[in-house]
């Protein structure tokens, strides 16, 4: 293999370049990035960047030392056997890493809607989060909660509109309901069970015909994998690029990583596509091994964190079909106004399927290890936050 092309210069893309060199690949590497920026981290965009603590989140990676031909501002438009079609002509490859991530869903309407995916998005939105600005956030998921947090810190008046009955419904199920109190405490007007019909100039129109007036509208209702450029290439697509457990796609010498990859998980007996930083960080090592002829398997316990309303929220695992046990009292004041609680989800055989930790980082560490080990637990003890998870 002489030439590997990596499409997508986000975290998964740059980690793929690093993994190739770490494995001793001495050939040419070309890294294509639609954005005109060097690879950067996205989690701080909705945290430090939006609150003005930082302007740059560039990934600490020496592209010169990696001897990579980095082409910012160049997009892949199509794929034929052995050739990537780009906005600047054709590029032949022996190996290809698809790392094109995901892009935000936008809603209907002719009003300006901010989304939050890129550093440019974050800086544009930050400039609008001012004292007294009326900000409407659509969606009380991870992004919506973090945007609402930053907007309140900036002194804006914030309304969050959520279609489900409580925040974080898709990610956490009913446990998400316990975070509604954080919105109230922060002075955010949270309207649940409310759909949006359109984003208009000067506000949003709700499903019942009423309106919410706003100077700034932020849509945070999820993302779609960025795989349009692969249409017609023959690569299997189904909610992202379909891969096996080695992150190999249906095409020879093509692997996929990060937010755009839907990989086969042995652990969960199903295909997973996980839009988390940890996946973009860890998957490239396995994918690159596969590309270079080794058979490593990618089968992590998915991990995610969020910082919202001054709470550290961490989650590991996958809880579909598992039994929920609340751990601690979400309504308790806690130390310095920080409640410390969480949740565990258990499988039928009393092993741990997933763990949620709110201001309890140790629970996350121990819970993740328990999930990985598949150890049976005394599930009655899980509800008691005074008992360390590793002692359950
Ligand atoms: P991306 O980061 O999306 O990178 C893909 C790159 O490919 C992009 O630069 C894109 O422009 C480029 N591209 C797309 N199409 C093409 C093309 N055709 N040709 C060339 N280039 C292309 N995760 C957590 O675990 N915790 C958090 O707290 C957290 N916070 C987040 C906050 C925000 C605001 C966002 C947006 C994400 C957050 N995430 C968080 C998720 C995490 O950042 C993503 O999972 C991670 O960035 C995925 O990396 P990736 O490289 O797969 O995709």
mmCIF file of C-alpha atoms and ligand atoms in Angstrom, residues 7-12 32-35 42-43 45-47 74-76 99-102 116-117 143 229 258-259 275-277 280 304-305, ligand 1:
data_model
loop_
_atom_site.group_PDB
_atom_site.id
_atom_site.type_symbol
_atom_site.label_atom_id
_atom_site.label_comp_id
_atom_site.label_asym_id
_atom_site.label_seq_id
_atom_site.Cartn_x
_atom_site.Cartn_y
_atom_site.Cartn_z
ATOM 1 C CA UNK A 7 -11.403 12.019 3.860
ATOM 2 C CA UNK A 8 -12.490 14.311 6.699
ATOM 3 C CA UNK A 9 -10.041 16.321 8.817
ATOM 4 C CA UNK A 10 -11.874 16.138 12.129
ATOM 5 C CA UNK A 11 -10.661 14.230 15.183
ATOM 6 C CA UNK A 12 -11.198 10.790 13.613
ATOM 7 C CA UNK A 32 -8.822 16.110 2.821
ATOM 8 C CA UNK A 33 -10.801 18.581 4.901
ATOM 9 C CA UNK A 34 -13.883 20.440 3.763
ATOM 10 C CA UNK A 35 -13.269 23.106 6.398
ATOM 11 C CA UNK A 42 -15.602 19.960 18.887
ATOM 12 C CA UNK A 43 -16.616 19.361 22.551
ATOM 13 C CA UNK A 45 -17.262 24.570 21.039
ATOM 14 C CA UNK A 46 -20.418 24.401 23.158
ATOM 15 C CA UNK A 47 -18.473 24.937 26.400
ATOM 16 C CA UNK A 74 -10.980 20.416 -0.340
ATOM 17 C CA UNK A 75 -14.077 18.169 -0.299
ATOM 18 C CA UNK A 76 -14.661 14.679 -1.582
ATOM 19 C CA UNK A 99 -13.980 10.119 8.419
ATOM 20 C CA UNK A 100 -16.517 12.685 7.255
ATOM 21 C CA UNK A 101 -18.406 12.948 10.552
ATOM 22 C CA UNK A 102 -21.916 14.346 10.681
ATOM 23 C CA UNK A 116 -23.464 24.321 16.320
ATOM 24 C CA UNK A 117 -21.044 21.979 14.613
ATOM 25 C CA UNK A 143 -26.244 20.511 22.498
ATOM 26 C CA UNK A 229 -20.723 12.038 -1.334
ATOM 27 C CA UNK A 258 -16.023 8.302 13.906
ATOM 28 C CA UNK A 259 -19.490 9.843 13.673
ATOM 29 C CA UNK A 275 -21.600 10.422 17.852
ATOM 30 C CA UNK A 276 -19.117 10.724 20.698
ATOM 31 C CA UNK A 277 -15.612 12.113 21.009
ATOM 32 C CA UNK A 280 -13.532 9.348 17.072
ATOM 33 C CA UNK A 304 -19.945 10.369 26.591
ATOM 34 C CA UNK A 305 -19.832 13.434 28.821
HETATM 35 P P1 LIG B 1 -16.248 15.491 12.704
HETATM 36 O O1 LIG B 1 -15.675 16.086 13.917
HETATM 37 O O2 LIG B 1 -17.601 15.935 12.250
HETATM 38 O O3 LIG B 1 -15.206 15.712 11.515
HETATM 39 C C1 LIG B 1 -15.507 15.393 10.188
HETATM 40 C C2 LIG B 1 -14.832 16.375 9.271
HETATM 41 O O4 LIG B 1 -15.024 15.940 7.940
HETATM 42 C C3 LIG B 1 -15.434 17.772 9.347
HETATM 43 O O5 LIG B 1 -14.422 18.726 9.527
HETATM 44 C C4 LIG B 1 -16.124 17.952 8.005
HETATM 45 O O6 LIG B 1 -16.088 19.266 7.522
HETATM 46 C C5 LIG B 1 -15.305 17.047 7.122
HETATM 47 N N1 LIG B 1 -16.037 16.585 5.932
HETATM 48 C C6 LIG B 1 -17.350 16.251 5.852
HETATM 49 N N2 LIG B 1 -17.652 15.877 4.597
HETATM 50 C C7 LIG B 1 -16.515 15.974 3.876
HETATM 51 C C8 LIG B 1 -16.186 15.717 2.527
HETATM 52 N N3 LIG B 1 -17.098 15.265 1.665
HETATM 53 N N4 LIG B 1 -14.911 15.937 2.121
HETATM 54 C C9 LIG B 1 -13.960 16.378 2.982
HETATM 55 N N5 LIG B 1 -14.223 16.640 4.297
HETATM 56 C C10 LIG B 1 -15.469 16.421 4.727
HETATM 57 N N6 LIG B 1 -18.748 14.329 22.341
HETATM 58 C C11 LIG B 1 -18.516 13.954 23.623
HETATM 59 O O7 LIG B 1 -18.218 12.780 23.866
HETATM 60 N N7 LIG B 1 -18.651 14.857 24.654
HETATM 61 C C12 LIG B 1 -18.993 16.156 24.449
HETATM 62 O O8 LIG B 1 -19.099 16.937 25.403
HETATM 63 C C13 LIG B 1 -19.239 16.575 23.105
HETATM 64 N N8 LIG B 1 -19.586 17.858 22.853
HETATM 65 C C14 LIG B 1 -19.798 18.240 21.564
HETATM 66 C C15 LIG B 1 -20.134 19.552 21.315
HETATM 67 C C16 LIG B 1 -20.366 19.978 20.016
HETATM 68 C C17 LIG B 1 -20.730 21.403 19.756
HETATM 69 C C18 LIG B 1 -20.267 19.061 18.938
HETATM 70 C C19 LIG B 1 -20.549 19.497 17.526
HETATM 71 C C20 LIG B 1 -19.934 17.732 19.183
HETATM 72 C C21 LIG B 1 -19.688 17.313 20.495
HETATM 73 N N9 LIG B 1 -19.338 15.993 20.770
HETATM 74 C C22 LIG B 1 -19.107 15.609 22.063
HETATM 75 C C23 LIG B 1 -19.242 14.989 19.701
HETATM 76 C C24 LIG B 1 -17.829 14.868 19.143
HETATM 77 O O9 LIG B 1 -17.251 16.128 18.974
HETATM 78 C C25 LIG B 1 -17.905 14.121 17.812
HETATM 79 O O10 LIG B 1 -18.328 12.807 18.097
HETATM 80 C C26 LIG B 1 -16.579 14.107 17.085
HETATM 81 O O11 LIG B 1 -16.229 15.412 16.691
HETATM 82 C C27 LIG B 1 -16.663 13.233 15.838
HETATM 83 O O12 LIG B 1 -15.451 13.310 15.146
HETATM 84 P P2 LIG B 1 -15.370 12.914 13.613
HETATM 85 O O13 LIG B 1 -13.953 13.177 13.233
HETATM 86 O O14 LIG B 1 -15.960 11.584 13.396
HETATM 87 O O15 LIG B 1 -16.339 13.925 12.843
#
